[in-house]
Amino acid sequence: MFKFGTILIEKHFKEHSFVNSNIESFNHFIDIELHNIIEENREIVPTIIPHNIDDYKITLDKIWVTKPEITEADGSKRNIFPVEARLRKLTYSSPVFIEVSAHINDVQRESFTTQIGNLPIMLKSKNCHLHKLSPEDLITRGEDSDDPGGYFIINGTEKVLINIEDLAANRMLVEKESGSNFFIGKLFSERGSFKIPHTLERPKDGIFYLTFTRVKKIPLVVLIKALGVLKDEEITNFISKDRKFDEVLINLIEFVDIKTQDDAIDYIAKRIGITQSKEIRVERMQEILDKYLLPHLGINKEDRPTKAYNLCKMIKRYLAASNGEIPLDDKDHYMNKRLKLSGDLLADLFRVNLKVLIGDLLYNFQRIVKRGKFPSIKVIIRDKLLTQRIYSSMATGTWVGGRKGISQRIQRLNFLETLSHLQRVV
C-alpha cells in the first residue's frame, strides 16, 4: 500500500510542477482579471469638456497581452527569450494593448488600439515562449529543463512574488473583544479596489450598531429601513422566521418613529454630519450606502434589498454566537484565511496603477481643452507611466497598500532552496 502511495505521489509531481498553482494564478490574471479591471474602469468622463459639446466620454473596450518581445535601438521589434533577458539585463515582458474609443453626444467619433504599457511575464505561463516546450527544446533555448518557472525577470534579475496569507474577505467573523465581555462582528467587504471593514457591535444599551468607512456607529435597524425594508414584521422574518429575538424587538421599538425610507436616510445623514438641505443630504447618503455598504453585494440601487437581507442574517449570526449557540470564529483558523498568489498581487498592482494612468489621461485632456483645443486621445495616453510604476514595484518589492518585500530576488544556492523560495508565504 505504502509503495503504491509513493508511486502515485511521484507520478503527480512528474506531471504537475510544485509552482503550478502560482502559474495558474498568473494565467487567470491575464485571461480574466485584466478584463474585470477594465470593466470596472470602463467609462472615463472628463469634468471639463469643449463648450460646444453636451456630452463627452472615453471608453476602454478591450485589453489583451501578447508574447514577450523587445524593441531594439533601431526601432525593430522581435521575440525575446528568458536567457537573453538575463544576459542583457532586460525585463522579460509583453506589451499590453487596449482598444479605446471616444464618444461625443453618445456617437462614437474615434476608435483605435494603443499600447498602454508593458507587463512582466511569468516564466512557463501561457504567455511565455517556454510554455509547453519539451525538455530538449528548453535545452536548445539555453534553459534548465528541470527549472519550474513561476518567477519573473526584471532588469536581468530573477524575482519571485511572495504569496500572502490574508483574512478571508466577504465573510463575517464574530469574536470576543479582549479584556471585555462584549462581542464584535467583523467583515471585510471586497470589490475591485474597495476593501471596506464593517464592524457590528452591541454595547450596554442593547442597540445593534454598524460602522463602515467614515460612517460610525449607525443603528442597524435604521440602516435596514434606509435600504427599503420598512415593516417590522419583514425585518424579524428576514432575521429568523422560526424564532423571535427579544434583542431585536428592543431595537425595533427604539426606532418605531422612523416610518419612511427618506426619514431613515436623513437620520443617518444627520448622524454622520452632512449639513446641506434635505434633498442633497438624502442624495449623498444614498450614494454612500450604494457604494460603500457591503460593495461585494453590488453598488447599484437594485442591490439594496439584498444588502438589507444580509444585514439581517448578520444580526442572526451575531446573536447565535453571543448567546453561545454556535462557536465563536477563530481568525487564525485556515478556514478563515486566503492565500494571495502572484495573479492576485499583480491584479492589485495593475488596478491601482491603471487608476493613476486614467487620472493622468484626464489631466492631460482637460489641460489641452482649457487652451481651447480639442485633443485626440492618442496624444494624451502615456504608455511609459504604467510600465515604470509596475517595474518599480517589481524591482523594489514595495507594493500597493504599503506592503514591503513582496518581490524578492530568487535564491539559487541549490535546487531545493529555489523551490522553497518559490512557495514561500508571508
C-alpha positions as CSV (number, residue, x, y, z in Angstrom):
1,M,0.0,0.0,0.0
2,F,2.8,2.4,1.0
3,K,4.7,1.7,-2.3
4,F,1.5,2.4,-4.3
5,G,1.2,5.7,-2.5
6,T,4.7,6.7,-3.3
7,I,4.2,5.8,-7.0
8,L,1.1,8.0,-7.1
9,I,2.9,10.9,-5.5
10,E,5.9,10.6,-7.8
11,K,3.6,10.4,-10.8
12,H,1.7,13.5,-9.6
13,F,4.9,15.6,-9.3
14,K,6.3,14.4,-12.7
15,E,3.2,15.8,-14.4
16,H,2.5,18.8,-12.1
17,S,5.1,21.4,-11.1
18,F,5.4,22.5,-7.5
19,V,4.6,26.0,-8.6
20,N,1.6,25.1,-10.8
21,S,-0.8,27.0,-8.6
22,N,1.2,30.2,-9.0
23,I,1.4,29.8,-12.8
24,E,-2.4,29.1,-12.9
25,S,-3.0,32.2,-10.8
26,F,-0.9,34.3,-13.3
27,N,-2.9,32.8,-16.3
28,H,-6.1,33.6,-14.5
29,F,-4.9,37.2,-14.1
30,I,-4.1,37.6,-17.8
31,D,-7.3,35.8,-19.1
32,I,-10.0,37.0,-16.7
33,E,-8.8,39.5,-14.0
34,L,-7.4,42.1,-16.6
35,H,-10.8,42.2,-18.3
36,N,-12.6,42.6,-15.0
37,I,-10.3,45.6,-14.1
38,I,-11.1,47.2,-17.5
39,E,-14.8,46.6,-16.9
40,E,-14.5,48.4,-13.5
41,N,-13.0,51.5,-15.2
42,R,-14.8,51.2,-18.5
43,E,-16.1,54.8,-18.8
44,I,-13.9,57.9,-18.2
45,V,-15.9,61.2,-18.1
46,P,-13.8,64.4,-18.0
47,T,-15.2,67.3,-15.9
48,I,-14.0,70.0,-18.4
49,I,-15.2,69.5,-22.0
50,P,-15.3,71.9,-25.0
51,H,-18.2,74.3,-24.6
52,N,-19.9,73.3,-27.9
53,I,-20.3,69.7,-26.8
54,D,-23.0,68.4,-24.4
55,D,-21.6,65.0,-23.5
56,Y,-18.1,63.5,-23.9
57,K,-16.8,60.2,-22.6
58,I,-13.8,57.9,-23.3
59,T,-14.4,54.2,-23.1
60,L,-11.9,51.4,-22.6
61,D,-13.3,48.5,-24.7
62,K,-10.9,45.5,-24.8
63,I,-7.5,44.6,-23.4
64,W,-5.1,41.8,-24.4
65,V,-1.4,40.8,-23.8
66,T,0.9,39.4,-26.5
67,K,4.1,37.3,-26.1
68,P,7.3,38.8,-24.7
69,E,9.2,41.0,-27.2
70,I,12.0,43.6,-27.3
71,T,12.3,46.9,-29.2
72,E,15.9,47.4,-30.2
73,A,17.6,50.8,-30.5
74,D,16.8,51.0,-34.2
75,G,13.1,50.5,-33.5
76,S,12.8,46.9,-34.7
77,K,10.7,44.5,-32.7
78,R,11.4,40.8,-32.2
79,N,10.6,38.0,-29.7
80,I,12.9,37.7,-26.7
81,F,13.6,34.5,-24.7
82,P,14.4,34.5,-20.9
83,V,18.1,33.6,-21.4
84,E,18.7,36.8,-23.4
85,A,16.8,38.9,-20.8
86,R,19.1,37.5,-18.1
87,L,22.3,38.1,-20.0
88,R,21.4,41.6,-21.3
89,K,19.9,42.8,-18.0
90,L,16.5,43.3,-19.7
91,T,12.9,42.8,-18.4
92,Y,11.1,39.8,-19.8
93,S,7.8,41.5,-20.6
94,S,5.0,41.7,-23.1
95,P,3.2,44.7,-24.5
96,V,-0.4,45.3,-23.2
97,F,-2.8,46.7,-25.8
98,I,-6.1,48.3,-25.3
99,E,-8.9,49.4,-27.5
100,V,-10.1,52.9,-26.7
101,S,-13.0,54.9,-28.2
102,A,-14.3,58.5,-27.8
103,H,-18.0,59.3,-27.7
104,I,-19.3,62.8,-28.4
105,N,-23.0,63.2,-27.6
106,D,-23.3,59.4,-27.5
107,V,-21.9,59.0,-31.0
108,Q,-18.6,57.1,-31.4
109,R,-16.1,59.5,-33.0
110,E,-12.7,57.8,-32.8
111,S,-11.7,54.3,-32.0
112,F,-8.2,52.9,-32.1
113,T,-5.8,50.3,-30.5
114,T,-2.9,51.6,-28.4
115,Q,-0.2,50.1,-26.2
116,I,-0.7,51.2,-22.6
117,G,2.4,49.6,-21.2
118,N,4.5,46.5,-20.7
119,L,3.7,43.7,-18.2
120,P,6.4,41.4,-16.8
121,I,5.6,37.8,-17.8
122,M,5.9,34.8,-15.5
123,L,8.2,32.0,-16.9
124,K,6.3,28.9,-18.1
125,S,2.9,30.7,-18.0
126,K,0.6,30.7,-21.1
127,N,2.1,34.0,-22.5
128,C,5.7,32.8,-22.0
129,H,7.7,31.5,-25.0
130,L,8.8,28.5,-22.9
131,H,5.1,27.3,-22.4
132,K,4.7,23.6,-23.2
133,L,8.2,23.2,-24.6
134,S,9.8,19.7,-24.4
135,P,13.0,19.3,-22.3
136,E,15.1,19.1,-25.5
137,D,13.6,22.3,-26.8
138,L,14.3,24.0,-23.4
139,I,17.9,23.0,-23.5
140,T,18.4,24.4,-27.1
141,R,16.8,27.7,-25.8
142,G,19.5,27.8,-23.1
143,E,17.2,26.9,-20.2
144,D,17.5,24.2,-17.5
145,S,14.9,21.5,-18.3
146,D,14.2,21.0,-14.6
147,D,13.6,24.7,-13.9
148,P,10.0,25.0,-12.6
149,G,9.4,28.6,-13.8
150,G,6.9,30.6,-11.7
151,Y,9.1,33.7,-11.4
152,F,9.8,36.9,-13.4
153,I,12.9,38.5,-14.9
154,I,13.2,42.2,-14.1
155,N,16.3,44.1,-15.4
156,G,18.1,40.8,-15.7
157,T,17.4,39.8,-12.1
158,E,15.1,36.8,-11.3
159,K,12.4,37.9,-9.0
160,V,9.7,35.9,-7.2
161,L,6.5,37.3,-5.8
162,I,6.0,36.0,-2.2
163,N,2.5,34.7,-1.5
164,I,0.5,36.5,1.2
165,E,-1.8,35.0,3.8
166,D,-4.8,37.2,4.4
167,L,-8.1,37.1,6.2
168,A,-10.9,35.9,4.0
169,A,-13.0,38.7,2.6
170,N,-16.8,38.9,2.4
171,R,-17.5,36.7,5.5
172,M,-18.4,37.8,9.0
173,L,-16.3,36.6,11.9
174,V,-17.7,37.0,15.5
175,E,-15.1,37.3,18.2
176,K,-15.0,38.4,21.9
177,E,-13.2,41.7,22.5
178,S,-10.1,41.0,24.5
179,G,-10.4,42.1,28.1
180,S,-14.2,42.7,28.0
181,N,-17.4,40.8,27.9
182,F,-18.5,42.3,24.6
183,F,-18.8,40.5,21.3
184,I,-17.9,42.1,18.0
185,G,-18.7,41.0,14.4
186,K,-16.1,41.9,11.7
187,L,-16.4,41.7,7.9
188,F,-14.2,42.9,5.1
189,S,-16.2,43.7,2.0
190,E,-14.0,43.4,-1.1
191,R,-15.0,44.5,-4.6
192,G,-12.3,45.6,-7.1
193,S,-10.2,48.3,-5.4
194,F,-12.6,48.6,-2.5
195,K,-11.8,46.7,0.7
196,I,-14.1,48.1,3.4
197,P,-14.1,47.0,7.0
198,H,-17.5,46.6,8.6
199,T,-17.9,46.3,12.4
200,L,-21.1,45.1,14.1
201,E,-21.4,45.7,17.9
202,R,-24.0,45.8,20.7
203,P,-23.0,47.8,23.7
204,K,-24.8,48.0,27.0
205,D,-27.7,49.9,25.6
206,G,-28.7,46.8,23.7
207,I,-28.8,48.6,20.3
208,F,-27.0,47.0,17.3
209,Y,-24.6,49.4,15.7
210,L,-22.7,49.1,12.4
211,T,-19.6,51.0,11.4
212,F,-18.2,51.2,7.9
213,T,-15.7,53.7,6.3
214,R,-16.5,57.1,7.7
215,V,-20.0,56.1,8.8
216,K,-19.5,55.5,12.5
217,K,-21.9,53.6,14.9
218,I,-25.2,53.8,13.0
219,P,-28.2,51.9,14.5
220,L,-28.5,48.8,12.3
221,V,-32.3,48.8,12.2
222,V,-32.2,52.4,10.8
223,L,-29.8,51.2,8.1
224,I,-32.1,48.3,7.2
225,K,-35.0,50.8,6.9
226,A,-32.8,53.1,4.8
227,L,-32.3,50.2,2.3
228,G,-36.1,49.9,1.8
229,V,-37.2,47.2,4.3
230,L,-39.6,49.3,6.4
231,K,-42.1,46.8,8.1
232,D,-41.1,45.5,11.5
233,E,-42.6,42.1,10.6
234,E,-40.4,41.9,7.4
235,I,-37.3,42.7,9.4
236,T,-38.0,40.0,12.0
237,N,-38.8,37.4,9.3
238,F,-35.6,38.3,7.5
239,I,-33.6,37.7,10.7
240,S,-35.5,34.4,11.5
241,K,-38.9,33.0,10.6
242,D,-39.0,30.4,13.3
243,R,-37.9,32.4,16.3
244,K,-38.5,36.0,17.6
245,F,-35.5,37.5,19.4
246,D,-36.2,39.9,22.3
247,E,-32.9,41.7,21.5
248,V,-34.4,42.6,18.0
249,L,-37.7,43.8,19.4
250,I,-35.9,46.3,21.7
251,N,-34.2,47.7,18.6
252,L,-37.5,47.9,16.6
253,I,-39.3,49.7,19.5
254,E,-36.4,52.2,19.8
255,F,-36.8,53.3,16.2
256,V,-40.5,52.9,15.7
257,D,-40.9,56.6,14.7
258,I,-38.9,56.1,11.5
259,K,-41.6,55.3,9.1
260,T,-40.2,56.0,5.6
261,Q,-37.0,55.3,3.7
262,D,-36.2,59.0,3.3
263,D,-36.6,59.5,7.1
264,A,-34.2,56.7,7.8
265,I,-31.6,58.0,5.2
266,D,-32.0,61.6,6.6
267,Y,-31.4,60.3,10.2
268,I,-28.1,58.6,9.1
269,A,-27.0,61.7,7.2
270,K,-27.6,64.0,10.2
271,R,-25.8,61.5,12.4
272,I,-22.6,61.5,10.3
273,G,-22.7,65.3,10.0
274,I,-23.9,66.0,6.4
275,T,-25.4,69.5,6.8
276,Q,-26.8,70.6,3.4
277,S,-30.6,70.8,2.5
278,K,-32.7,67.6,3.0
279,E,-32.7,66.7,-0.8
280,I,-28.9,66.9,-1.1
281,R,-28.4,65.1,2.3
282,V,-30.6,62.2,1.2
283,E,-28.9,62.0,-2.3
284,R,-25.4,62.0,-0.8
285,M,-26.3,59.4,1.8
286,Q,-27.9,57.1,-0.8
287,E,-24.7,57.3,-2.8
288,I,-22.6,56.3,0.3
289,L,-25.0,53.4,1.0
290,D,-24.8,52.1,-2.6
291,K,-21.1,52.5,-3.0
292,Y,-19.6,51.7,0.4
293,L,-22.1,49.5,2.3
294,L,-21.2,45.8,1.5
295,P,-20.0,46.7,-2.0
296,H,-19.3,43.0,-2.7
297,L,-23.1,42.5,-3.0
298,G,-23.4,45.2,-5.6
299,I,-23.1,49.0,-6.0
300,N,-26.5,49.8,-7.7
301,K,-29.9,50.8,-6.4
302,E,-31.3,47.4,-7.2
303,D,-28.9,45.7,-4.8
304,R,-30.4,47.4,-1.7
305,P,-32.9,44.6,-0.7
306,T,-30.0,42.0,-0.9
307,K,-27.9,44.2,1.4
308,A,-30.8,44.6,3.9
309,Y,-31.4,40.8,3.9
310,N,-27.6,40.2,4.5
311,L,-27.6,42.7,7.4
312,C,-30.5,40.8,9.0
313,K,-28.6,37.5,8.6
314,M,-25.5,39.2,10.2
315,I,-27.7,40.1,13.3
316,K,-28.9,36.4,13.5
317,R,-25.3,35.1,13.3
318,Y,-24.1,37.7,15.9
319,L,-26.9,36.7,18.3
320,A,-26.3,33.0,17.9
321,A,-22.5,33.4,18.6
322,S,-23.0,35.8,21.6
323,N,-25.6,33.5,23.1
324,G,-23.2,30.6,22.9
325,E,-25.4,28.6,20.4
326,I,-22.6,28.5,17.8
327,P,-18.9,28.6,18.5
328,L,-17.0,31.9,18.1
329,D,-14.9,32.3,15.0
330,D,-11.1,31.9,15.2
331,K,-9.4,34.3,12.8
332,D,-6.2,32.2,12.9
333,H,-8.1,29.1,11.6
334,Y,-7.2,28.3,8.0
335,M,-10.8,28.2,7.0
336,N,-10.9,32.0,7.6
337,K,-7.7,32.6,5.6
338,R,-7.0,33.1,1.9
339,L,-3.7,33.0,0.0
340,K,-2.9,35.8,-2.4
341,L,-0.8,34.3,-5.2
342,S,1.1,36.1,-7.9
343,G,-2.0,36.7,-10.0
344,D,-3.9,38.4,-7.2
345,L,-0.9,40.5,-6.2
346,L,-0.4,41.7,-9.8
347,A,-4.2,42.4,-10.2
348,D,-4.0,44.7,-7.1
349,L,-0.9,46.4,-8.6
350,F,-2.4,46.8,-12.1
351,R,-5.7,48.1,-10.7
352,V,-4.1,50.9,-8.7
353,N,-1.7,51.9,-11.5
354,L,-4.5,51.9,-14.2
355,K,-6.3,54.4,-12.0
356,V,-3.1,56.6,-11.9
357,L,-2.9,56.3,-15.8
358,I,-6.6,57.3,-16.1
359,G,-6.0,60.3,-13.8
360,D,-3.0,61.3,-15.9
361,L,-5.1,61.0,-19.1
362,L,-7.9,63.2,-17.7
363,Y,-5.4,65.8,-16.5
364,N,-3.8,66.0,-20.0
365,F,-7.1,66.1,-21.7
366,Q,-8.5,68.9,-19.5
367,R,-5.3,70.9,-19.8
368,I,-5.5,70.9,-23.6
369,V,-9.2,71.7,-23.6
370,K,-8.5,74.8,-21.3
371,R,-6.2,76.1,-24.1
372,G,-9.2,76.0,-26.5
373,K,-8.0,72.9,-28.4
374,F,-9.7,69.5,-28.8
375,P,-7.2,66.7,-28.3
376,S,-7.2,63.3,-29.9
377,I,-6.9,60.6,-27.2
378,K,-3.9,59.1,-29.0
379,V,-1.9,62.2,-27.9
380,I,-2.8,62.0,-24.2
381,I,-2.1,58.4,-23.2
382,R,1.4,58.0,-21.8
383,D,2.3,54.3,-22.0
384,K,5.6,54.7,-20.1
385,L,3.7,55.7,-16.9
386,L,2.1,52.3,-16.2
387,T,5.2,50.4,-17.3
388,Q,7.5,52.4,-15.0
389,R,5.2,52.1,-12.0
390,I,4.8,48.3,-12.4
391,Y,8.5,47.7,-13.0
392,S,9.4,49.9,-9.9
393,S,7.1,47.8,-7.6
394,M,8.5,44.5,-9.0
395,A,12.1,45.7,-8.7
396,T,11.9,47.2,-5.1
397,G,9.2,44.9,-3.7
398,T,7.2,47.8,-2.3
399,W,3.5,47.0,-3.1
400,V,0.2,48.8,-3.0
401,G,-1.3,49.1,0.4
402,G,2.2,49.9,1.9
403,R,3.4,46.2,1.9
404,K,7.2,45.7,1.6
405,G,9.3,42.7,0.5
406,I,6.6,41.2,-1.8
407,S,9.0,40.9,-4.7
408,Q,12.3,39.1,-3.8
409,R,15.5,38.1,-5.6
410,I,15.3,34.4,-6.1
411,Q,17.7,32.2,-4.1
412,R,19.8,29.9,-6.3
413,L,22.2,28.3,-3.9
414,N,20.6,24.9,-4.6
415,F,17.5,23.5,-6.2
416,L,15.6,22.8,-3.0
417,E,16.2,26.3,-1.8
418,T,14.9,27.7,-5.1
419,L,11.8,25.5,-4.8
420,S,11.1,26.6,-1.2
421,H,11.6,30.3,-2.2
422,L,9.0,29.9,-5.0
423,Q,6.4,28.7,-2.5
424,R,7.1,31.0,0.5
425,V,4.2,32.5,2.3
426,V,4.2,35.7,4.4
